[in-house]
Amino acid sequence: MIQMKELRKDFSVRVKAGRLRRVKRTVSAVDGVSLDIGTGEMVGYIGPNGAGKSTTLKMLTGVLSPSGGEVSVCGLAPVPQRTRLALSIGVVFGQRSQLWWDLPLAESFRLLRHIYRVPAADHAARLRRCRELLDLDAFLDTPVRQLSLGQRMRGELTAALLHGPRVLFLDEPTIGLDVVSKQAVRSFLGELGRSGDVTLVLTTHDLADIERLCRRLVVIDHGRVVHDGTIEQLHSRYGSRRRLIADLDAPLPDGFEVPGATVAAVEADRHRVTFVLDDVPAGAVVASLVNAAPIRDLSLVEPDIEDVVARLYTASVSGAP
Amino acid sequence: MGDLRAYAALLGGQFRSVTSYRASFVVELFSSAGATALDVVTVVVLFGAAVEVGGFTLAEALMMTGIAASGFVLGDLAVGSVERIKLYVRTGMLDAVLVRPLGVLPQLVLMDFPLRKALRLVFGTSVIGVAIALNDVDWTPARVLLMVVAPIAAGVYFGAIFVISATLSFWWVESGEIGNGFTYGGRDFTSYPITVYSGWFRGLFAYGLGFGFVAYQPGLALLGRPDPLGLPGWAGYSSPLVALLAAGIAAVVWRVGVRHYRSTGS
Amino acid sequence: MDGIGASVLVVSPNRPSRASVTTFRALVWSGFRRYATYRQATVAGMFTNIVFGFLRCYVLLAVAGGAAGGMAAGYDPTQLATYVWVGQGLLNVVGIWGWTDLSDRIRTGDIAADLLRPVPPVTAYLAADLGRATHGMLARFIPPVIVGLIFFPLAVPARWQTVPLFALSVILAVIGSFACRFLVNATAYWLQDARGPIMLWTLGSGVLTGLYFPLRLFPDWAVAVLWLGTPLPGLLQTPLDVAAERDSPALQAGLVALQAVWAVIMLALARLVQHRAERKLVLQGG
C-alpha cells in the first residue's frame, strides 16, 4: 500500500557565520528511509522532535516533494498525482483543522461530501457509523469554533474518513486531548484497524497510543530508521527486562543471589529488594527468595516502552545503534 | 462537472460562514463599498482644484477611473483573497489544503471569497456609466466591444497582479505589505491618466508592469483622443492581450511558487 | 502578542511620583521593543509606503500644474511634495491604522489582566503607544523623506520655529491618534466585536486626516467644520502644514494649540469611556 525506497528530503538552511554573513547549509530531514507498509497494517511512526516524522508524512500525502528516492502510496506518486491520491487517503493533522470554523460540524461534513464527490448513500452510511462510534450527535449542530478540542478531534477523524480512504495518516491525533477523549479516539482507531480495510500510519508523542494500537513500530531519528518491528522486538533488542519487587518481613541476608537475575536495589533497611530478570522466570526467583526471608508482598513490573524509546533516542544520538 | 460542484460547495460554505455574523457582514458590505466611493471622491476633489490634471478634464479622467475601479473590484472579488496565503503558509494550513482533491488556487480563493466586496462592483460600473454620460463618445462597434471588454480585461489583469504579489510569500513569508504596493498601488496608478506621472516611475509602472494598458489606453480609445505620450491608437484595444499575458505570467509564477513550497515546506 | 510589557510593575508606596515615572518609562520601552522585533515587516511596509509616496506626489503635483498660478489650495509644488513625503513618513509614527490590541484583548477577555495592574489602562496603553511611535520615528520616518528629497524638490524649513513646532505637533498627533483609536477599540466593551467601527475608522480617517490629499482642497466651510469640530486634522494635516510652512507663524501656532485642545479632550474622553467600561465589567462581570 505504501512503499518508500531510500526516500530523502534535504532542506537548505542559512546559518549565521559572523555578523552579517550567512552560509547556506544542507540539512537532511529525511535521510534515506525505506519502508514497505502493507494493506491493513497499523504502523506507529515515532521519533524525537525534528527527527523527520512530519516531513515523511508530508511526502506521503503529496504536500512536500522528495529530494531523492522513490515513494508510492496506493500505487500513485504523491506529488504529481496529488488530487487523485487525495481521494484515496485521509489525513488528520492534530493541529490543523479540515473543518469550517464558523459552520456547524454537520455542515462541514456535507461540504466534504461534495469536495470528495462521495455518493450520498456511502456518505450517509459512513457518517452514521462515525456518529455511533464517536458519539457525535450531541454536538453535530454546534459551530466548530465552539467545540472542545476533544470534540473537534472526533470531528476531524470523521472528516478524514467520510470519503472512505484506503490509507489514513494521523499526525499527533491525541495531542492536547484529555484522558477521556484520548480513550475515545484510541478505541475508535482500534476498531477501524481491526476491520482490516484501512491502512493506518500514526505519528505521536504519546507512546500509549502505539501500545494500544500498533503492531508495528517504526522509530526514526535524524532522518533514519533506527527500529522497524514489533514492540516485543524492540524490548528484546534493547534489553528491556521485567523487574520483580519484593517486600520482606525480615532483612535480606547478605550475599543473596539468584542465577539469571540481578539485584538492582536493596532498600528500606534491607526489607525491600528489586531484581531485574535477565534470563529466568519470576517463579524461580520467588522460590529461592522464600528460602532466604519471609515474603510479605510481591509485584512484577513490565518493561516500560517510554524508557526503551528514551534509551533508543540517546543511543542513536551517541552514534551506537 | 464534478469539480464544479465541489467548488460551488466550497463557495456555499464560505457564504454561510460570513452570513453567520449578519451584523458584521452588513457593516463590512457597506464600508467596503464606501472605500471604493472614497477613491472616486478623491479623484473628484483633486480635479476640483484644477482646470485640467495631466492634460485631462475630470470627465475624461473618470472614464479611466471607472475602468480601473471596476477592473480592480472584479480582480479583487475573484482572487483577492489569495492575499491570505501568507497566513496559510505561516500556520501550516496550506498543508490541509494540499491534501484535498481540488486545485490549490481555486480552493484558497473560494474558501475566503470576499462577498463583502460585492457592492463595490455596482459602484465601479456606475462610474463608467457616469463617464459615458459626461463624454461625447463616438460609438463604433469596436468601441462598444471595448466598453464591455476593457473592465473585464482590467479585472483579469488585477487578478494576475494579486496572484503574483501573493506568491511572493512562498519565498518570503514575512513579506507583509509589499504586495499592496502593486495591487492597491496599481489601482491608484490606473485611476488617473498616466500623464500625471513622469520619469522612470511612469516607465516602470505603465510599460514595465503594464498598468498603462489597463485603464489609460482603453480610456483614450473610447474617448477618441490620441495618446499625448505617442502610442498609436490601436494600443487602446490591446488591453485584453496585456491582461492575458499577465494572467499567463501569474499562472507560471504560481506554479513555481507552489513547487517551491513543496520543496521547502513551511 | 502581549500588548504591554512583560515586566512586573512595582509601584513603591513611599515615592509614588518617582515610581510612576519609572513605570511609564518601562512601558514606553516595552512598546518600542515590541515593534523593533518586526524588522522584516518594517522593511516591507517601508517599500509600500514609498510606492504610495510616488503616486500621491505625482498626482498632487499634476493638480498644481493644472491649476491657475501653479498652486493647489495654497500650496506651491515644493510644499506639496513636502506634504506628501513627510506624510508618508508620519503615517507610521502617528499610526492611524492597524491597531486592534485593545479590542482583541477585550474580545478574548485578556483585558481582565490589564485591570489587575497598578497602572490605569489608558495610561499603560498610551505609554506603549508612545514607544511604538518612537520606533516609528526612528525606523519609518526618515526613509520616505530621504526618497522624497532625492526624487522631488522638497521645501527646506525657512523659519527657526518650524522644527520645534513640528516636533510638538507630532507628539500631539500621536496622542490624539492614540485616543481616537482607543475609543474606536473600546466599542468592543459594548459591541461583541469592534470590526465594524474599526472599518469605519480606517475608511474615514484616511481622507479626513489629510493623508490622501490636503484637506484645504475641500470647500472652506468644510475645512472649518473639520478643524474646529473634529480631532481628525490634528492627526496628520496639522503637523504636515507645519512642516510645509503652509501658513503664517501665528496661524501655525494657533493650529497646534487647537490640536493640543483636541488631544486633551480625546484623552479625557478615552479615560471616561474606560472608567464606564470598568464599572460595567465589575457590575456585570464582562
mmCIF file of C-alpha atoms in Angstrom, chain B:
data_model
loop_
_atom_site.group_PDB
_atom_site.id
_atom_site.type_symbol
_atom_site.label_atom_id
_atom_site.label_comp_id
_atom_site.label_asym_id
_atom_site.label_seq_id
_atom_site.Cartn_x
_atom_site.Cartn_y
_atom_site.Cartn_z
ATOM 1 C CA MET B 1 -18.633 18.733 -13.829
ATOM 2 C CA GLY B 2 -17.833 17.072 -10.541
ATOM 3 C CA ASP B 3 -15.145 19.631 -9.872
ATOM 4 C CA LEU B 4 -17.536 22.495 -10.485
ATOM 5 C CA ARG B 5 -19.988 21.127 -7.959
ATOM 6 C CA ALA B 6 -17.188 20.753 -5.437
ATOM 7 C CA TYR B 7 -16.131 24.360 -5.964
ATOM 8 C CA ALA B 8 -19.734 25.500 -5.704
ATOM 9 C CA ALA B 9 -19.954 23.692 -2.380
ATOM 10 C CA LEU B 10 -16.837 25.497 -1.149
ATOM 11 C CA LEU B 11 -18.332 28.831 -2.143
ATOM 12 C CA GLY B 12 -21.581 27.920 -0.417
ATOM 13 C CA GLY B 13 -19.676 27.116 2.750
ATOM 14 C CA GLN B 14 -17.981 30.488 2.644
ATOM 15 C CA PHE B 15 -21.317 32.215 2.084
ATOM 16 C CA ARG B 16 -22.864 30.535 5.106
ATOM 17 C CA SER B 17 -19.768 31.265 7.209
ATOM 18 C CA VAL B 18 -19.786 35.008 6.619
ATOM 19 C CA THR B 19 -23.526 35.396 6.881
ATOM 20 C CA SER B 20 -23.483 33.687 10.262
ATOM 21 C CA TYR B 21 -22.274 37.060 11.582
ATOM 22 C CA ARG B 22 -25.068 39.030 9.978
ATOM 23 C CA ALA B 23 -24.486 42.454 11.567
ATOM 24 C CA SER B 24 -20.756 42.424 10.875
ATOM 25 C CA PHE B 25 -21.377 41.324 7.334
ATOM 26 C CA VAL B 26 -23.734 44.215 6.623
ATOM 27 C CA VAL B 27 -21.303 46.739 8.111
ATOM 28 C CA GLU B 28 -18.469 45.288 6.056
ATOM 29 C CA LEU B 29 -20.565 45.232 2.912
ATOM 30 C CA PHE B 30 -21.292 48.938 3.156
ATOM 31 C CA SER B 31 -17.969 50.155 4.431
ATOM 32 C CA SER B 32 -16.212 48.259 1.686
ATOM 33 C CA ALA B 33 -18.433 49.932 -0.903
ATOM 34 C CA GLY B 34 -17.629 53.184 0.888
ATOM 35 C CA ALA B 35 -13.921 52.594 0.328
ATOM 36 C CA THR B 36 -14.423 52.481 -3.433
ATOM 37 C CA ALA B 37 -16.635 55.550 -3.223
ATOM 38 C CA LEU B 38 -13.885 57.435 -1.374
ATOM 39 C CA ASP B 39 -11.352 56.586 -4.071
ATOM 40 C CA VAL B 40 -13.629 58.209 -6.606
ATOM 41 C CA VAL B 41 -14.373 61.171 -4.313
ATOM 42 C CA THR B 42 -10.612 61.688 -4.081
ATOM 43 C CA VAL B 43 -10.376 61.922 -7.844
ATOM 44 C CA VAL B 44 -13.266 64.388 -7.967
ATOM 45 C CA VAL B 45 -11.853 66.588 -5.194
ATOM 46 C CA LEU B 46 -8.410 66.707 -6.781
ATOM 47 C CA PHE B 47 -9.811 67.669 -10.176
ATOM 48 C CA GLY B 48 -11.922 70.297 -8.439
ATOM 49 C CA ALA B 49 -8.744 72.205 -7.595
ATOM 50 C CA ALA B 50 -7.549 72.430 -11.177
ATOM 51 C CA VAL B 51 -8.859 73.053 -14.660
ATOM 52 C CA GLU B 52 -7.090 70.026 -16.052
ATOM 53 C CA VAL B 53 -4.876 67.395 -14.479
ATOM 54 C CA GLY B 54 -2.183 65.924 -16.673
ATOM 55 C CA GLY B 55 -3.945 67.450 -19.676
ATOM 56 C CA PHE B 56 -7.290 65.723 -18.988
ATOM 57 C CA THR B 57 -10.610 67.005 -17.718
ATOM 58 C CA LEU B 58 -12.468 65.361 -14.869
ATOM 59 C CA ALA B 59 -14.994 63.840 -17.284
ATOM 60 C CA GLU B 60 -12.226 62.253 -19.331
ATOM 61 C CA ALA B 61 -10.347 61.039 -16.312
ATOM 62 C CA LEU B 62 -13.499 59.434 -14.914
ATOM 63 C CA MET B 63 -13.520 57.096 -17.909
ATOM 64 C CA MET B 64 -10.165 55.752 -16.724
ATOM 65 C CA THR B 65 -11.138 55.837 -13.049
ATOM 66 C CA GLY B 66 -14.265 53.847 -13.868
ATOM 67 C CA ILE B 67 -12.441 51.170 -15.820
ATOM 68 C CA ALA B 68 -9.773 50.970 -13.126
ATOM 69 C CA ALA B 69 -12.298 50.765 -10.284
ATOM 70 C CA SER B 70 -14.461 48.143 -11.993
ATOM 71 C CA GLY B 71 -11.443 46.102 -13.010
ATOM 72 C CA PHE B 72 -9.887 46.254 -9.583
ATOM 73 C CA VAL B 73 -13.133 45.188 -7.931
ATOM 74 C CA LEU B 74 -13.524 42.283 -10.369
ATOM 75 C CA GLY B 75 -9.977 41.097 -9.771
ATOM 76 C CA ASP B 76 -10.191 41.607 -6.036
ATOM 77 C CA LEU B 77 -13.536 39.857 -5.799
ATOM 78 C CA ALA B 78 -12.378 36.922 -7.891
ATOM 79 C CA VAL B 79 -8.949 36.214 -6.460
ATOM 80 C CA GLY B 80 -8.104 39.000 -3.965
ATOM 81 C CA SER B 81 -8.387 36.626 -1.033
ATOM 82 C CA VAL B 82 -5.264 34.882 -2.278
ATOM 83 C CA GLU B 83 -3.525 37.525 -0.141
ATOM 84 C CA ARG B 84 -4.313 35.294 2.806
ATOM 85 C CA ILE B 85 -1.795 32.758 1.600
ATOM 86 C CA LYS B 86 0.731 34.355 3.981
ATOM 87 C CA LEU B 87 -1.425 33.245 6.874
ATOM 88 C CA TYR B 88 -1.861 29.789 5.364
ATOM 89 C CA VAL B 89 1.863 29.324 4.898
ATOM 90 C CA ARG B 90 2.707 30.598 8.360
ATOM 91 C CA THR B 91 0.146 28.474 10.175
ATOM 92 C CA GLY B 92 0.675 25.400 8.011
ATOM 93 C CA MET B 93 -2.977 25.484 6.939
ATOM 94 C CA LEU B 94 -1.752 25.186 3.361
ATOM 95 C CA ASP B 95 -0.960 21.528 4.052
ATOM 96 C CA ALA B 96 -4.605 20.901 4.844
ATOM 97 C CA VAL B 97 -5.496 22.494 1.502
ATOM 98 C CA LEU B 98 -2.938 20.369 -0.326
ATOM 99 C CA VAL B 99 -4.406 17.068 0.859
ATOM 100 C CA ARG B 100 -7.791 17.748 -0.726
ATOM 101 C CA PRO B 101 -8.653 16.510 -4.208
ATOM 102 C CA LEU B 102 -9.029 20.007 -5.697
ATOM 103 C CA GLY B 103 -6.789 22.687 -7.173
ATOM 104 C CA VAL B 104 -4.899 24.770 -4.645
ATOM 105 C CA LEU B 105 -5.631 28.231 -6.041
ATOM 106 C CA PRO B 106 -9.388 27.731 -6.528
ATOM 107 C CA GLN B 107 -9.649 26.357 -3.001
ATOM 108 C CA LEU B 108 -7.853 29.322 -1.472
ATOM 109 C CA VAL B 109 -9.907 31.766 -3.479
ATOM 110 C CA LEU B 110 -13.251 30.186 -2.692
ATOM 111 C CA MET B 111 -12.579 29.474 0.973
ATOM 112 C CA ASP B 112 -12.219 33.187 1.661
ATOM 113 C CA PHE B 113 -14.322 34.576 -1.142
ATOM 114 C CA PRO B 114 -14.824 38.251 -0.186
ATOM 115 C CA LEU B 115 -18.574 38.529 -0.614
ATOM 116 C CA ARG B 116 -18.487 41.712 1.439
ATOM 117 C CA LYS B 117 -16.868 43.434 -1.530
ATOM 118 C CA ALA B 118 -19.736 42.643 -3.888
ATOM 119 C CA LEU B 119 -21.402 46.058 -3.606
ATOM 120 C CA ARG B 120 -18.264 47.705 -4.919
ATOM 121 C CA LEU B 121 -18.961 46.284 -8.321
ATOM 122 C CA VAL B 122 -22.174 48.300 -8.568
ATOM 123 C CA PHE B 123 -20.259 51.413 -7.713
ATOM 124 C CA GLY B 124 -17.383 50.781 -10.100
ATOM 125 C CA THR B 125 -19.661 50.177 -13.071
ATOM 126 C CA SER B 126 -21.783 53.208 -12.304
ATOM 127 C CA VAL B 127 -18.668 55.389 -12.552
ATOM 128 C CA ILE B 128 -18.202 54.090 -16.085
ATOM 129 C CA GLY B 129 -21.843 54.937 -16.719
ATOM 130 C CA VAL B 130 -21.314 58.496 -15.488
ATOM 131 C CA ALA B 131 -18.178 58.828 -17.616
ATOM 132 C CA ILE B 132 -20.090 57.712 -20.714
ATOM 133 C CA ALA B 133 -22.825 60.234 -19.977
ATOM 134 C CA LEU B 134 -20.365 63.092 -19.445
ATOM 135 C CA ASN B 135 -18.234 62.433 -22.512
ATOM 136 C CA ASP B 136 -19.400 62.606 -26.062
ATOM 137 C CA VAL B 137 -18.320 59.152 -27.144
ATOM 138 C CA ASP B 138 -18.357 58.481 -30.877
ATOM 139 C CA TRP B 139 -19.785 54.968 -30.751
ATOM 140 C CA THR B 140 -18.497 52.406 -33.222
ATOM 141 C CA PRO B 141 -18.932 48.623 -32.922
ATOM 142 C CA ALA B 142 -15.290 48.366 -31.850
ATOM 143 C CA ARG B 143 -15.809 50.913 -29.072
ATOM 144 C CA VAL B 144 -18.940 49.172 -27.835
ATOM 145 C CA LEU B 145 -16.993 45.935 -27.641
ATOM 146 C CA LEU B 146 -14.107 47.661 -25.900
ATOM 147 C CA MET B 147 -16.512 49.202 -23.389
ATOM 148 C CA VAL B 148 -17.542 45.728 -22.320
ATOM 149 C CA VAL B 149 -14.175 44.036 -22.602
ATOM 150 C CA ALA B 150 -11.917 46.683 -21.037
ATOM 151 C CA PRO B 151 -13.245 46.364 -17.440
ATOM 152 C CA ILE B 152 -13.120 42.577 -17.691
ATOM 153 C CA ALA B 153 -9.573 42.671 -19.057
ATOM 154 C CA ALA B 154 -8.653 45.054 -16.246
ATOM 155 C CA GLY B 155 -10.164 42.524 -13.824
ATOM 156 C CA VAL B 156 -8.047 39.721 -15.272
ATOM 157 C CA TYR B 157 -5.006 41.955 -15.101
ATOM 158 C CA PHE B 158 -5.560 42.923 -11.461
ATOM 159 C CA GLY B 159 -6.293 39.293 -10.640
ATOM 160 C CA ALA B 160 -2.912 38.381 -12.093
ATOM 161 C CA ILE B 161 -1.238 41.100 -10.029
ATOM 162 C CA PHE B 162 -2.959 39.785 -6.897
ATOM 163 C CA VAL B 163 -1.749 36.257 -7.566
ATOM 164 C CA ILE B 164 1.813 37.310 -8.392
ATOM 165 C CA SER B 165 2.034 39.518 -5.284
ATOM 166 C CA ALA B 166 0.664 36.796 -3.049
ATOM 167 C CA THR B 167 3.034 34.215 -4.485
ATOM 168 C CA LEU B 168 5.883 36.262 -3.080
ATOM 169 C CA SER B 169 5.048 34.880 0.353
ATOM 170 C CA PHE B 170 6.087 31.386 -0.721
ATOM 171 C CA TRP B 171 9.637 32.709 -0.736
ATOM 172 C CA TRP B 172 9.272 35.394 1.878
ATOM 173 C CA VAL B 173 6.642 34.642 4.490
ATOM 174 C CA GLU B 174 7.132 37.970 6.245
ATOM 175 C CA SER B 175 6.725 39.935 3.015
ATOM 176 C CA GLY B 176 3.869 41.748 4.729
ATOM 177 C CA GLU B 177 2.595 44.731 2.805
ATOM 178 C CA ILE B 178 4.938 44.624 -0.195
ATOM 179 C CA GLY B 179 2.242 43.128 -2.404
ATOM 180 C CA ASN B 180 -0.053 46.042 -1.572
ATOM 181 C CA GLY B 181 2.342 48.381 -3.354
ATOM 182 C CA PHE B 182 1.450 46.638 -6.610
ATOM 183 C CA THR B 183 -2.191 45.718 -6.010
ATOM 184 C CA TYR B 184 -3.601 48.779 -4.286
ATOM 185 C CA GLY B 185 -0.758 50.897 -5.652
ATOM 186 C CA GLY B 186 -1.620 49.690 -9.137
ATOM 187 C CA ARG B 187 -5.242 50.604 -8.566
ATOM 188 C CA ASP B 188 -4.244 54.140 -7.567
ATOM 189 C CA PHE B 189 -1.873 54.364 -10.516
ATOM 190 C CA THR B 190 -4.529 53.379 -13.022
ATOM 191 C CA SER B 191 -7.180 55.691 -11.552
ATOM 192 C CA TYR B 192 -5.513 58.721 -13.192
ATOM 193 C CA PRO B 193 -4.320 59.426 -16.716
ATOM 194 C CA ILE B 194 -0.717 58.279 -16.733
ATOM 195 C CA THR B 195 0.372 61.693 -17.995
ATOM 196 C CA VAL B 196 0.314 62.851 -14.367
ATOM 197 C CA TYR B 197 3.330 60.638 -13.621
ATOM 198 C CA SER B 198 6.728 61.055 -15.159
ATOM 199 C CA GLY B 199 10.230 59.734 -15.456
ATOM 200 C CA TRP B 200 11.299 56.192 -14.652
ATOM 201 C CA PHE B 201 8.365 55.765 -12.271
ATOM 202 C CA ARG B 202 5.882 56.115 -15.117
ATOM 203 C CA GLY B 203 8.017 53.964 -17.371
ATOM 204 C CA LEU B 204 8.168 51.189 -14.785
ATOM 205 C CA PHE B 205 4.516 51.118 -13.797
ATOM 206 C CA ALA B 206 2.907 51.997 -17.143
ATOM 207 C CA TYR B 207 5.043 49.991 -19.548
ATOM 208 C CA GLY B 208 7.316 47.780 -17.448
ATOM 209 C CA LEU B 209 4.463 46.350 -15.379
ATOM 210 C CA GLY B 210 1.809 47.138 -17.984
ATOM 211 C CA PHE B 211 -0.527 49.260 -15.858
ATOM 212 C CA GLY B 212 -0.709 51.822 -18.665
ATOM 213 C CA PHE B 213 -2.781 49.393 -20.740
ATOM 214 C CA VAL B 214 -5.331 48.648 -18.034
ATOM 215 C CA ALA B 215 -7.419 51.824 -17.990
ATOM 216 C CA TYR B 216 -5.492 54.643 -19.622
ATOM 217 C CA GLN B 217 -5.111 53.251 -23.142
ATOM 218 C CA PRO B 218 -8.642 51.816 -23.405
ATOM 219 C CA GLY B 219 -9.921 55.086 -21.936
ATOM 220 C CA LEU B 220 -8.170 57.039 -24.692
ATOM 221 C CA ALA B 221 -9.581 54.738 -27.350
ATOM 222 C CA LEU B 222 -13.111 55.197 -26.018
ATOM 223 C CA LEU B 223 -12.695 58.954 -25.847
ATOM 224 C CA GLY B 224 -11.142 59.014 -29.307
ATOM 225 C CA ARG B 225 -8.163 61.005 -28.077
ATOM 226 C CA PRO B 226 -4.653 60.429 -29.382
ATOM 227 C CA ASP B 227 -2.092 59.468 -26.752
ATOM 228 C CA PRO B 228 -0.088 62.550 -25.735
ATOM 229 C CA LEU B 229 2.726 60.134 -24.945
ATOM 230 C CA GLY B 230 2.795 58.896 -28.510
ATOM 231 C CA LEU B 231 1.471 55.315 -28.561
ATOM 232 C CA PRO B 232 -0.692 54.574 -31.646
ATOM 233 C CA GLY B 233 -4.479 54.366 -31.449
ATOM 234 C CA TRP B 234 -4.678 50.575 -31.539
ATOM 235 C CA ALA B 235 -2.836 50.408 -28.218
ATOM 236 C CA GLY B 236 -6.200 51.003 -26.548
ATOM 237 C CA TYR B 237 -7.515 47.748 -27.980
ATOM 238 C CA SER B 238 -4.523 45.775 -26.742
ATOM 239 C CA SER B 239 -5.711 45.679 -23.142
ATOM 240 C CA PRO B 240 -7.149 42.113 -23.378
ATOM 241 C CA LEU B 241 -3.836 40.881 -24.762
ATOM 242 C CA VAL B 242 -1.881 42.544 -21.965
ATOM 243 C CA ALA B 243 -4.310 41.024 -19.479
ATOM 244 C CA LEU B 244 -3.887 37.539 -20.934
ATOM 245 C CA LEU B 245 -0.127 37.933 -20.890
ATOM 246 C CA ALA B 246 -0.262 38.950 -17.237
ATOM 247 C CA ALA B 247 -2.534 36.008 -16.461
ATOM 248 C CA GLY B 248 -0.095 33.664 -18.182
ATOM 249 C CA ILE B 249 2.801 35.026 -16.178
ATOM 250 C CA ALA B 250 0.756 34.748 -12.998
ATOM 251 C CA ALA B 251 -0.051 31.108 -13.754
ATOM 252 C CA VAL B 252 3.631 30.304 -14.248
ATOM 253 C CA VAL B 253 4.706 32.223 -11.131
ATOM 254 C CA TRP B 254 2.018 30.499 -9.099
ATOM 255 C CA ARG B 255 3.118 27.058 -10.250
ATOM 256 C CA VAL B 256 6.731 27.835 -9.486
ATOM 257 C CA GLY B 257 5.661 29.165 -6.075
ATOM 258 C CA VAL B 258 3.703 26.045 -5.185
ATOM 259 C CA ARG B 259 6.586 23.890 -6.360
ATOM 260 C CA HIS B 260 8.915 25.937 -4.193
ATOM 261 C CA TYR B 261 6.615 25.458 -1.209
ATOM 262 C CA ARG B 262 6.549 21.736 -1.955
ATOM 263 C CA SER B 263 10.303 21.560 -1.890
ATOM 264 C CA THR B 264 10.849 23.614 1.244
ATOM 265 C CA GLY B 265 7.713 23.214 3.343
ATOM 266 C CA SER B 266 6.705 25.828 5.838
#
